[in-house]
PDB file of C-alpha atoms in Angstrom:
ATOM      1  CA  UNK A 300      23.615 -16.612  -1.236  1.00  0.00           C
ATOM      2  CA  UNK A 301      22.389 -14.100   1.167  1.00  0.00           C
ATOM      3  CA  UNK A 302      22.086 -11.471  -1.459  1.00  0.00           C
ATOM      4  CA  UNK A 303      19.819 -14.262  -3.786  1.00  0.00           C
ATOM      5  CA  UNK A 304      17.705 -14.873  -0.287  1.00  0.00           C
ATOM      6  CA  UNK A 305      17.509 -10.798  -0.104  1.00  0.00           C
ATOM      7  CA  UNK A 306      16.685 -10.740  -3.914  1.00  0.00           C
ATOM      8  CA  UNK A 307      13.891 -13.120  -3.621  1.00  0.00           C
ATOM      9  CA  UNK A 308      12.547 -12.166  -0.227  1.00  0.00           C
ATOM     10  CA  UNK A 309      12.140  -8.532  -1.522  1.00  0.00           C
ATOM     11  CA  UNK A 310      10.700  -9.756  -4.524  1.00  0.00           C
ATOM     12  CA  UNK A 311       7.836 -11.806  -3.131  1.00  0.00           C
ATOM     13  CA  UNK A 312       7.081  -8.796  -0.836  1.00  0.00           C
ATOM     14  CA  UNK A 313       6.695  -6.633  -3.661  1.00  0.00           C
ATOM     15  CA  UNK A 314       4.415  -9.038  -5.380  1.00  0.00           C
ATOM     16  CA  UNK A 315       2.763  -9.595  -2.415  1.00  0.00           C
ATOM     17  CA  UNK A 316       1.643  -5.793  -2.192  1.00  0.00           C
ATOM     18  CA  UNK A 317       0.539  -5.696  -5.957  1.00  0.00           C
ATOM     19  CA  UNK A 318      -1.447  -8.989  -5.476  1.00  0.00           C
ATOM     20  CA  UNK A 319      -3.642  -6.845  -2.859  1.00  0.00           C
ATOM     21  CA  UNK A 320      -4.792  -4.699  -5.417  1.00  0.00           C
ATOM     22  CA  UNK A 321      -5.244  -7.866  -7.683  1.00  0.00           C
ATOM     23  CA  UNK A 322      -6.924  -9.522  -5.137  1.00  0.00           C
ATOM     24  CA  UNK A 323      -9.383  -6.496  -4.175  1.00  0.00           C
ATOM     25  CA  UNK A 324     -10.144  -5.387  -7.720  1.00  0.00           C
ATOM     26  CA  UNK A 325     -10.930  -9.029  -8.854  1.00  0.00           C
ATOM     27  CA  UNK A 326     -13.427  -9.454  -5.804  1.00  0.00           C
ATOM     28  CA  UNK A 327     -15.675  -6.533  -6.314  1.00  0.00           C
ATOM     29  CA  UNK A 328     -15.388  -6.894  -9.607  1.00  0.00           C
ATOM     30  CA  UNK A 329     -15.951 -10.576 -10.320  1.00  0.00           C
ATOM     31  CA  UNK A 330     -17.766 -11.720  -6.929  1.00  0.00           C
ATOM     32  CA  UNK A 331     -20.489 -10.276  -4.663  1.00  0.00           C
ATOM     33  CA  UNK A 332     -18.770  -9.323  -1.874  1.00  0.00           C
ATOM     34  CA  UNK A 333     -19.184  -5.879  -0.955  1.00  0.00           C
ATOM     35  CA  UNK A 334     -16.564  -3.347   0.016  1.00  0.00           C
ATOM     36  CA  UNK A 335     -17.190  -3.160   3.835  1.00  0.00           C
ATOM     37  CA  UNK A 336     -17.048  -7.030   4.403  1.00  0.00           C
ATOM     38  CA  UNK A 337     -13.901  -7.402   2.299  1.00  0.00           C
ATOM     39  CA  UNK A 338     -12.353  -4.248   4.371  1.00  0.00           C
ATOM     40  CA  UNK A 339     -12.936  -6.358   7.915  1.00  0.00           C
ATOM     41  CA  UNK A 340     -11.910  -9.993   6.508  1.00  0.00           C
ATOM     42  CA  UNK A 341      -8.657  -8.865   5.232  1.00  0.00           C
ATOM     43  CA  UNK A 342      -8.169  -7.282   8.482  1.00  0.00           C
ATOM     44  CA  UNK A 343      -9.221  -9.783  10.555  1.00  0.00           C
ATOM     45  CA  UNK A 344      -7.682 -12.658   8.779  1.00  0.00           C
ATOM     46  CA  UNK A 345      -4.091 -10.468   8.382  1.00  0.00           C
ATOM     47  CA  UNK A 346      -4.519 -10.066  12.266  1.00  0.00           C
ATOM     48  CA  UNK A 347      -4.722 -13.677  12.851  1.00  0.00           C
ATOM     49  CA  UNK A 348      -1.593 -14.319  10.391  1.00  0.00           C
ATOM     50  CA  UNK A 349       0.406 -11.681  11.937  1.00  0.00           C
ATOM     51  CA  UNK A 350      -0.536 -12.924  15.339  1.00  0.00           C
ATOM     52  CA  UNK A 351       0.286 -16.419  14.933  1.00  0.00           C
ATOM     53  CA  UNK A 352       3.471 -15.658  13.012  1.00  0.00           C
ATOM     54  CA  UNK A 353       4.209 -13.642  16.726  1.00  0.00           C
ATOM     55  CA  UNK A 354       3.790 -16.278  18.461  1.00  0.00           C
ATOM     56  CA  UNK A 355       5.577 -18.896  15.901  1.00  0.00           C
ATOM     57  CA  UNK A 356       8.994 -16.717  15.504  1.00  0.00           C
ATOM     58  CA  UNK A 357       9.069 -14.899  18.878  1.00  0.00           C
ATOM     59  CA  UNK A 358       9.769 -16.332  22.428  1.00  0.00           C
ATOM     60  CA  UNK A 359       7.598 -13.703  24.308  1.00  0.00           C
ATOM     61  CA  UNK A 360       4.231 -13.009  22.725  1.00  0.00           C
ATOM     62  CA  UNK A 361       3.890  -8.901  22.866  1.00  0.00           C
ATOM     63  CA  UNK A 362       1.513  -7.338  21.299  1.00  0.00           C
ATOM     64  CA  UNK A 363       2.159  -3.722  20.769  1.00  0.00           C
ATOM     65  CA  UNK A 364       0.485  -1.094  18.174  1.00  0.00           C
ATOM     66  CA  UNK A 365      -1.720   1.879  19.083  1.00  0.00           C
ATOM     67  CA  UNK A 366      -5.038   2.942  18.501  1.00  0.00           C
ATOM     68  CA  UNK A 367      -3.999   6.197  16.206  1.00  0.00           C
ATOM     69  CA  UNK A 368      -2.165   3.960  13.876  1.00  0.00           C
ATOM     70  CA  UNK A 369      -4.900   1.010  14.027  1.00  0.00           C
ATOM     71  CA  UNK A 370      -7.202   4.215  12.623  1.00  0.00           C
ATOM     72  CA  UNK A 371      -4.706   5.015  10.152  1.00  0.00           C
ATOM     73  CA  UNK A 372      -4.138   1.116   9.031  1.00  0.00           C
ATOM     74  CA  UNK A 373      -8.767   1.021   9.004  1.00  0.00           C
ATOM     75  CA  UNK A 374      -8.962   4.008   6.954  1.00  0.00           C
ATOM     76  CA  UNK A 375      -6.602   3.157   4.534  1.00  0.00           C
ATOM     77  CA  UNK A 376      -8.006  -0.233   4.124  1.00  0.00           C
ATOM     78  CA  UNK A 377     -11.203   0.748   4.103  1.00  0.00           C
ATOM     79  CA  UNK A 378     -10.680   3.523   1.850  1.00  0.00           C
ATOM     80  CA  UNK A 379      -8.664   0.882  -1.221  1.00  0.00           C
ATOM     81  CA  UNK A 380     -11.559  -1.346  -0.583  1.00  0.00           C
ATOM     82  CA  UNK A 381     -14.168   1.219  -1.867  1.00  0.00           C
ATOM     83  CA  UNK A 382     -11.751   2.612  -4.104  1.00  0.00           C
ATOM     84  CA  UNK A 383     -11.478  -0.548  -5.713  1.00  0.00           C
ATOM     85  CA  UNK A 384     -15.002  -0.561  -6.959  1.00  0.00           C
ATOM     86  CA  UNK A 385     -14.627   1.866  -9.583  1.00  0.00           C
ATOM     87  CA  UNK A 386     -10.804   1.832 -10.612  1.00  0.00           C
ATOM     88  CA  UNK A 387      -8.608  -0.619 -12.388  1.00  0.00           C
ATOM     89  CA  UNK A 388      -5.995  -2.790 -11.008  1.00  0.00           C
ATOM     90  CA  UNK A 389      -3.510  -0.593 -12.389  1.00  0.00           C
ATOM     91  CA  UNK A 390      -4.892   2.717 -11.488  1.00  0.00           C
ATOM     92  CA  UNK A 391      -5.772   1.991  -8.609  1.00  0.00           C
ATOM     93  CA  UNK A 392      -2.389   0.913  -7.503  1.00  0.00           C
ATOM     94  CA  UNK A 393      -0.442   4.250  -9.449  1.00  0.00           C
ATOM     95  CA  UNK A 394      -2.670   6.636  -7.461  1.00  0.00           C
ATOM     96  CA  UNK A 395      -2.312   4.535  -4.314  1.00  0.00           C
ATOM     97  CA  UNK A 396       1.706   4.711  -4.009  1.00  0.00           C
ATOM     98  CA  UNK A 397       1.841   8.028  -5.688  1.00  0.00           C
ATOM     99  CA  UNK A 398      -0.274   9.501  -2.671  1.00  0.00           C
ATOM    100  CA  UNK A 399       1.873   7.265  -0.279  1.00  0.00           C
ATOM    101  CA  UNK A 400       5.174   8.287  -1.315  1.00  0.00           C
ATOM    102  CA  UNK A 401       3.945  12.015  -1.946  1.00  0.00           C
ATOM    103  CA  UNK A 402       2.919  12.178   1.542  1.00  0.00           C
ATOM    104  CA  UNK A 403       6.284  11.001   2.818  1.00  0.00           C
ATOM    105  CA  UNK A 404       7.842  13.527   0.628  1.00  0.00           C
ATOM    106  CA  UNK A 405       5.724  15.852   2.232  1.00  0.00           C
ATOM    107  CA  UNK A 406       6.388  15.527   5.398  1.00  0.00           C
ATOM    108  CA  UNK A 407      10.091  15.271   4.938  1.00  0.00           C
ATOM    109  CA  UNK A 408       9.521  19.165   3.488  1.00  0.00           C
ATOM    110  CA  UNK A 409       7.497  20.252   6.760  1.00  0.00           C
ATOM    111  CA  UNK A 410      10.382  18.870   8.449  1.00  0.00           C
ATOM    112  CA  UNK A 411      12.737  21.410   7.323  1.00  0.00           C
ATOM    113  CA  UNK A 412      14.041  19.121   4.333  1.00  0.00           C
ATOM    114  CA  UNK A 413      15.315  21.429   1.619  1.00  0.00           C
ATOM    115  CA  UNK A 414      14.325  21.264  -1.762  1.00  0.00           C
ATOM    116  CA  UNK A 415      16.995  21.444  -4.286  1.00  0.00           C
ATOM    117  CA  UNK A 416      15.916  21.584  -8.431  1.00  0.00           C
ATOM    118  CA  UNK A 417      15.836  17.737  -8.805  1.00  0.00           C
ATOM    119  CA  UNK A 418      13.495  17.416  -6.082  1.00  0.00           C
ATOM    120  CA  UNK A 419      11.398  20.225  -6.777  1.00  0.00           C
ATOM    121  CA  UNK A 420      11.310  18.957 -10.466  1.00  0.00           C
ATOM    122  CA  UNK A 421      10.485  15.705  -9.540  1.00  0.00           C
ATOM    123  CA  UNK A 422       7.824  16.794  -7.339  1.00  0.00           C
ATOM    124  CA  UNK A 423       6.264  18.632  -9.907  1.00  0.00           C
ATOM    125  CA  UNK A 424       6.596  15.822 -12.768  1.00  0.00           C
ATOM    126  CA  UNK A 425       4.502  13.478  -9.797  1.00  0.00           C
ATOM    127  CA  UNK A 426       2.156  15.623  -9.234  1.00  0.00           C
ATOM    128  CA  UNK A 427       1.402  16.727 -13.102  1.00  0.00           C
ATOM    129  CA  UNK A 428       1.138  12.577 -13.758  1.00  0.00           C
ATOM    130  CA  UNK A 429      -1.497  12.608 -11.091  1.00  0.00           C
ATOM    131  CA  UNK A 430      -3.238  15.551 -12.548  1.00  0.00           C
ATOM    132  CA  UNK A 431      -3.222  14.305 -15.840  1.00  0.00           C
ATOM    133  CA  UNK A 432      -4.312  10.649 -14.852  1.00  0.00           C
ATOM    134  CA  UNK A 433      -7.376  12.744 -13.259  1.00  0.00           C
ATOM    135  CA  UNK A 434      -8.003  14.963 -16.321  1.00  0.00           C
ATOM    136  CA  UNK A 435     -11.854  14.514 -17.482  1.00  0.00           C
ATOM    137  CA  UNK A 436     -11.645  12.433 -20.736  1.00  0.00           C
ATOM    138  CA  UNK A 437     -13.273   9.017 -22.294  1.00  0.00           C
ATOM    139  CA  UNK A 438     -10.341   7.034 -20.551  1.00  0.00           C
ATOM    140  CA  UNK A 439     -10.116   9.004 -16.913  1.00  0.00           C
ATOM    141  CA  UNK A 440     -11.358   7.267 -13.633  1.00  0.00           C
ATOM    142  CA  UNK A 441     -13.908   7.926 -11.802  1.00  0.00           C
ATOM    143  CA  UNK A 442     -13.304  10.639  -9.445  1.00  0.00           C
ATOM    144  CA  UNK A 443     -14.909   9.305  -6.424  1.00  0.00           C
ATOM    145  CA  UNK A 444     -13.139   6.181  -6.628  1.00  0.00           C
ATOM    146  CA  UNK A 445      -9.444   8.193  -6.928  1.00  0.00           C
ATOM    147  CA  UNK A 446     -10.185  10.351  -4.113  1.00  0.00           C
ATOM    148  CA  UNK A 447     -11.376   7.124  -1.989  1.00  0.00           C
ATOM    149  CA  UNK A 448      -7.737   5.895  -3.109  1.00  0.00           C
ATOM    150  CA  UNK A 449      -5.675   9.110  -2.981  1.00  0.00           C
ATOM    151  CA  UNK A 450      -6.860   8.931   0.650  1.00  0.00           C
ATOM    152  CA  UNK A 451      -6.049   5.095   1.221  1.00  0.00           C
ATOM    153  CA  UNK A 452      -2.266   6.255  -0.070  1.00  0.00           C
ATOM    154  CA  UNK A 453      -2.226   9.301   2.432  1.00  0.00           C
ATOM    155  CA  UNK A 454      -3.384   7.072   5.489  1.00  0.00           C
ATOM    156  CA  UNK A 455      -0.894   4.398   4.845  1.00  0.00           C
ATOM    157  CA  UNK A 456       1.492   7.283   4.665  1.00  0.00           C
ATOM    158  CA  UNK A 457       0.824   8.366   7.546  1.00  0.00           C
ATOM    159  CA  UNK A 458       0.731   4.666   9.599  1.00  0.00           C
ATOM    160  CA  UNK A 459       4.139   3.794   7.630  1.00  0.00           C
ATOM    161  CA  UNK A 460       5.679   6.978   8.875  1.00  0.00           C
ATOM    162  CA  UNK A 461       4.326   6.589  12.265  1.00  0.00           C
ATOM    163  CA  UNK A 462       5.596   3.170  12.548  1.00  0.00           C
ATOM    164  CA  UNK A 463       9.046   4.073  11.227  1.00  0.00           C
ATOM    165  CA  UNK A 464      10.706   3.865  15.124  1.00  0.00           C
ATOM    166  CA  UNK A 465       9.427   0.372  15.779  1.00  0.00           C
ATOM    167  CA  UNK A 466      11.990  -1.727  17.463  1.00  0.00           C
ATOM    168  CA  UNK A 467       9.578  -5.028  16.766  1.00  0.00           C
ATOM    169  CA  UNK A 468       7.392  -4.240  13.372  1.00  0.00           C
ATOM    170  CA  UNK A 469       6.117  -7.719  13.137  1.00  0.00           C
ATOM    171  CA  UNK A 470       4.579  -7.058  16.282  1.00  0.00           C
ATOM    172  CA  UNK A 471       3.708  -3.509  16.345  1.00  0.00           C
ATOM    173  CA  UNK A 472       1.697  -4.780  12.590  1.00  0.00           C
ATOM    174  CA  UNK A 473      -0.087  -7.401  14.656  1.00  0.00           C
ATOM    175  CA  UNK A 474      -0.838  -5.203  17.286  1.00  0.00           C
ATOM    176  CA  UNK A 475      -2.245  -2.736  14.697  1.00  0.00           C
ATOM    177  CA  UNK A 476      -4.181  -4.891  12.612  1.00  0.00           C
ATOM    178  CA  UNK A 477      -5.917  -6.708  16.148  1.00  0.00           C
ATOM    179  CA  UNK A 478      -6.968  -2.938  17.254  1.00  0.00           C
ATOM    180  CA  UNK A 479      -8.256  -2.445  13.713  1.00  0.00           C
ATOM    181  CA  UNK A 480     -10.943  -5.149  13.834  1.00  0.00           C
ATOM    182  CA  UNK A 481     -13.171  -3.160  15.555  1.00  0.00           C
ATOM    183  CA  UNK A 482     -13.061  -0.203  13.187  1.00  0.00           C
ATOM    184  CA  UNK A 483     -13.929  -2.322  10.882  1.00  0.00           C
ATOM    185  CA  UNK A 484     -17.161  -3.725  12.577  1.00  0.00           C
ATOM    186  CA  UNK A 485     -18.378  -0.337  12.850  1.00  0.00           C
ATOM    187  CA  UNK A 486     -18.338   0.031   9.332  1.00  0.00           C
ATOM    188  CA  UNK A 487     -20.115  -3.268   8.403  1.00  0.00           C
ATOM    189  CA  UNK A 488     -22.935  -1.993  11.038  1.00  0.00           C
ATOM    190  CA  UNK A 489     -23.293   1.417   9.604  1.00  0.00           C
ATOM    191  CA  UNK A 490     -23.140  -0.549   5.844  1.00  0.00           C
ATOM    192  CA  UNK A 491     -25.129  -3.846   7.178  1.00  0.00           C
ATOM    193  CA  UNK A 492     -28.189  -3.092   4.474  1.00  0.00           C
ATOM    194  CA  UNK A 493     -25.461  -3.441   1.577  1.00  0.00           C
ATOM    195  CA  UNK A 494     -23.076  -6.415   3.679  1.00  0.00           C
ATOM    196  CA  UNK A 495     -23.153  -9.480   0.657  1.00  0.00           C
ATOM    197  CA  UNK A 496     -20.565 -11.938   1.191  1.00  0.00           C
ATOM    198  CA  UNK A 497     -19.957 -15.202  -1.025  1.00  0.00           C
ATOM    199  CA  UNK A 498     -17.817 -18.340  -1.184  1.00  0.00           C
ATOM    200  CA  UNK A 499     -15.268 -17.136  -3.580  1.00  0.00           C
ATOM    201  CA  UNK A 500     -15.084 -13.071  -2.913  1.00  0.00           C
ATOM    202  CA  UNK A 501     -14.298 -14.370   0.727  1.00  0.00           C
ATOM    203  CA  UNK A 502     -11.754 -16.525   0.078  1.00  0.00           C
ATOM    204  CA  UNK A 503     -10.107 -13.180  -2.123  1.00  0.00           C
ATOM    205  CA  UNK A 504     -10.312 -11.439   1.273  1.00  0.00           C
ATOM    206  CA  UNK A 505      -8.743 -14.081   3.317  1.00  0.00           C
ATOM    207  CA  UNK A 506      -5.731 -14.662   0.421  1.00  0.00           C
ATOM    208  CA  UNK A 507      -5.283 -10.475   0.615  1.00  0.00           C
ATOM    209  CA  UNK A 508      -5.334 -10.436   4.487  1.00  0.00           C
ATOM    210  CA  UNK A 509      -3.633 -13.626   5.315  1.00  0.00           C
ATOM    211  CA  UNK A 510      -1.202 -13.451   2.538  1.00  0.00           C
ATOM    212  CA  UNK A 511      -0.602 -10.310   0.776  1.00  0.00           C
ATOM    213  CA  UNK A 512      -0.754  -8.350   3.945  1.00  0.00           C
ATOM    214  CA  UNK A 513      -0.144 -10.539   6.909  1.00  0.00           C
ATOM    215  CA  UNK A 514       2.815 -12.653   5.071  1.00  0.00           C
ATOM    216  CA  UNK A 515       3.636  -9.607   3.159  1.00  0.00           C
ATOM    217  CA  UNK A 516       4.483  -7.306   5.415  1.00  0.00           C
ATOM    218  CA  UNK A 517       6.203  -9.924   7.700  1.00  0.00           C
ATOM    219  CA  UNK A 518       8.326 -10.654   5.143  1.00  0.00           C
ATOM    220  CA  UNK A 519       9.057  -6.827   4.297  1.00  0.00           C
ATOM    221  CA  UNK A 520       9.859  -5.663   7.741  1.00  0.00           C
ATOM    222  CA  UNK A 521      12.438  -9.184   7.328  1.00  0.00           C
ATOM    223  CA  UNK A 522      14.404  -7.611   4.802  1.00  0.00           C
ATOM    224  CA  UNK A 523      13.769  -4.005   5.630  1.00  0.00           C
ATOM    225  CA  UNK A 524      16.924  -3.471   7.654  1.00  0.00           C
ATOM    226  CA  UNK A 525      19.216  -5.141   4.881  1.00  0.00           C
ATOM    227  CA  UNK A 526      18.065  -2.369   2.700  1.00  0.00           C
ATOM    228  CA  UNK A 527      18.913   1.401   2.464  1.00  0.00           C
ATOM    229  CA  UNK A 528      15.576   3.512   3.206  1.00  0.00           C
ATOM    230  CA  UNK A 529      16.318   5.210  -0.007  1.00  0.00           C
ATOM    231  CA  UNK A 530      16.261   1.832  -2.029  1.00  0.00           C
ATOM    232  CA  UNK A 531      13.472   0.234   0.034  1.00  0.00           C
ATOM    233  CA  UNK A 532      11.474   3.866  -0.746  1.00  0.00           C
ATOM    234  CA  UNK A 533      12.125   3.337  -4.391  1.00  0.00           C
ATOM    235  CA  UNK A 534      11.773   0.153  -5.357  1.00  0.00           C
ATOM    236  CA  UNK A 535       8.432   0.013  -4.170  1.00  0.00           C
ATOM    237  CA  UNK A 536       7.572   2.326  -7.607  1.00  0.00           C
ATOM    238  CA  UNK A 537       7.485  -1.026  -9.198  1.00  0.00           C
ATOM    239  CA  UNK A 538       4.392  -2.497  -7.483  1.00  0.00           C
ATOM    240  CA  UNK A 539       2.338  -0.557  -9.812  1.00  0.00           C
ATOM    241  CA  UNK A 540       4.190  -1.843 -12.756  1.00  0.00           C
ATOM    242  CA  UNK A 541       3.385  -5.373 -11.197  1.00  0.00           C
ATOM    243  CA  UNK A 542       0.155  -4.397 -10.718  1.00  0.00           C
ATOM    244  CA  UNK A 543      -0.891  -2.959 -13.889  1.00  0.00           C
ATOM    245  CA  UNK A 544       0.637  -6.257 -15.813  1.00  0.00           C
ATOM    246  CA  UNK A 545      -1.383  -8.456 -13.658  1.00  0.00           C
ATOM    247  CA  UNK A 546      -4.727  -6.497 -14.408  1.00  0.00           C
ATOM    248  CA  UNK A 547      -3.560  -7.276 -17.970  1.00  0.00           C
ATOM    249  CA  UNK A 548      -2.781 -10.562 -17.997  1.00  0.00           C
ATOM    250  CA  UNK A 549      -4.770 -11.946 -15.376  1.00  0.00           C
ATOM    251  CA  UNK A 550      -7.973  -9.517 -15.255  1.00  0.00           C
ATOM    252  CA  UNK A 551      -8.398  -8.786 -18.797  1.00  0.00           C
ATOM    253  CA  UNK A 552      -7.621  -5.011 -17.719  1.00  0.00           C
ATOM    254  CA  UNK A 553      -6.775  -2.209 -20.440  1.00  0.00           C
ATOM    255  CA  UNK A 554      -3.480  -0.863 -20.193  1.00  0.00           C
ATOM    256  CA  UNK A 555      -4.930   2.756 -21.693  1.00  0.00           C
ATOM    257  CA  UNK A 556      -2.227   5.442 -23.110  1.00  0.00           C
ATOM    258  CA  UNK A 557      -3.276   7.871 -20.181  1.00  0.00           C
ATOM    259  CA  UNK A 558      -1.928   5.034 -17.729  1.00  0.00           C
ATOM    260  CA  UNK A 559       1.052   4.505 -19.047  1.00  0.00           C
ATOM    261  CA  UNK A 560       1.885   8.306 -19.523  1.00  0.00           C
ATOM    262  CA  UNK A 561       0.897   8.905 -16.220  1.00  0.00           C
ATOM    263  CA  UNK A 562       3.202   5.991 -14.786  1.00  0.00           C
ATOM    264  CA  UNK A 563       5.883   7.278 -15.980  1.00  0.00           C
ATOM    265  CA  UNK A 564       5.476  11.046 -15.090  1.00  0.00           C
ATOM    266  CA  UNK A 565       5.081   9.995 -11.524  1.00  0.00           C
ATOM    267  CA  UNK A 566       7.565   6.869 -11.202  1.00  0.00           C
ATOM    268  CA  UNK A 567       9.781   9.085 -12.205  1.00  0.00           C
ATOM    269  CA  UNK A 568       8.957  11.916 -10.504  1.00  0.00           C
ATOM    270  CA  UNK A 569       9.421  10.663  -7.199  1.00  0.00           C
ATOM    271  CA  UNK A 570      12.627   8.493  -8.195  1.00  0.00           C
ATOM    272  CA  UNK A 571      13.611  11.674  -9.113  1.00  0.00           C
ATOM    273  CA  UNK A 572      13.601  12.853  -5.526  1.00  0.00           C
ATOM    274  CA  UNK A 573      14.817   9.771  -3.604  1.00  0.00           C
ATOM    275  CA  UNK A 574      17.596   9.168  -6.190  1.00  0.00           C
ATOM    276  CA  UNK A 575      18.893  12.741  -5.099  1.00  0.00           C
ATOM    277  CA  UNK A 576      18.489  12.041  -1.836  1.00  0.00           C
ATOM    278  CA  UNK A 577      20.333   8.699  -2.205  1.00  0.00           C
ATOM    279  CA  UNK A 578      23.052  10.763  -3.766  1.00  0.00           C
ATOM    280  CA  UNK A 579      23.202  13.461  -0.908  1.00  0.00           C
ATOM    281  CA  UNK A 580      24.128  10.910   1.448  1.00  0.00           C
ATOM    282  CA  UNK A 581      26.923   9.118  -0.606  1.00  0.00           C
ATOM    283  CA  UNK A 582      28.455  12.589  -0.892  1.00  0.00           C
ATOM    284  CA  UNK A 583      28.183  13.359   2.764  1.00  0.00           C
TER     285      UNK A 583
END
């Protein structure tokens, strides 16, 4: 029963991560809401949801977090929204998670982690997949939007690395969401002339913040202690696959050969790095 519960909760959190891409893309493509408003509503509703979860599930309501992590969270959320103005759900999720994992792998190398042939080959494959995805052509994504999404992945990687040692991740995440809201308000002030919100766009933004982000992150952090760190990193690679299928089925987005080939290269390359790390841990 424990393994089944762990599987179901893990599956829910991965679907929630993919849902963020689908909700954001559908809102910016199919409604009148602008990227700045989507970002602010998502962060605000996520902050409220996480704060309520902390109040309900924990005896002492201690909201932690810090401003540097909150700023990284804001950069991720804002760039994520602006990127999806011009990207499909599949391409955005692939760029995002590719950039996140490459950021975290790069941090490990910077900290002195050795590169054997498997790791080096895996990194080359992943970078090659990203380069192939962005090469000029009929089916290549918008370079402007792609850069925004890669910045979002870099910011999320930094945010994840900064929060890795938190003793109470749900409370920390709640605090970071709360502290990220003022940054989003500043963004709305700067882009005031372009602000536009309709009821459907508002609903998608709240769903992204409260359910896909707030509840999704809370569930993920609840199962994370029961997953090996390498396994947790590898299974996240399924998120772009879920987002791709969701985009094709729910939003009628095309699944091009370029996306399929780059997906295989990026995901297989990153998996090579983490599986090798997992095998090294077993041998030691």
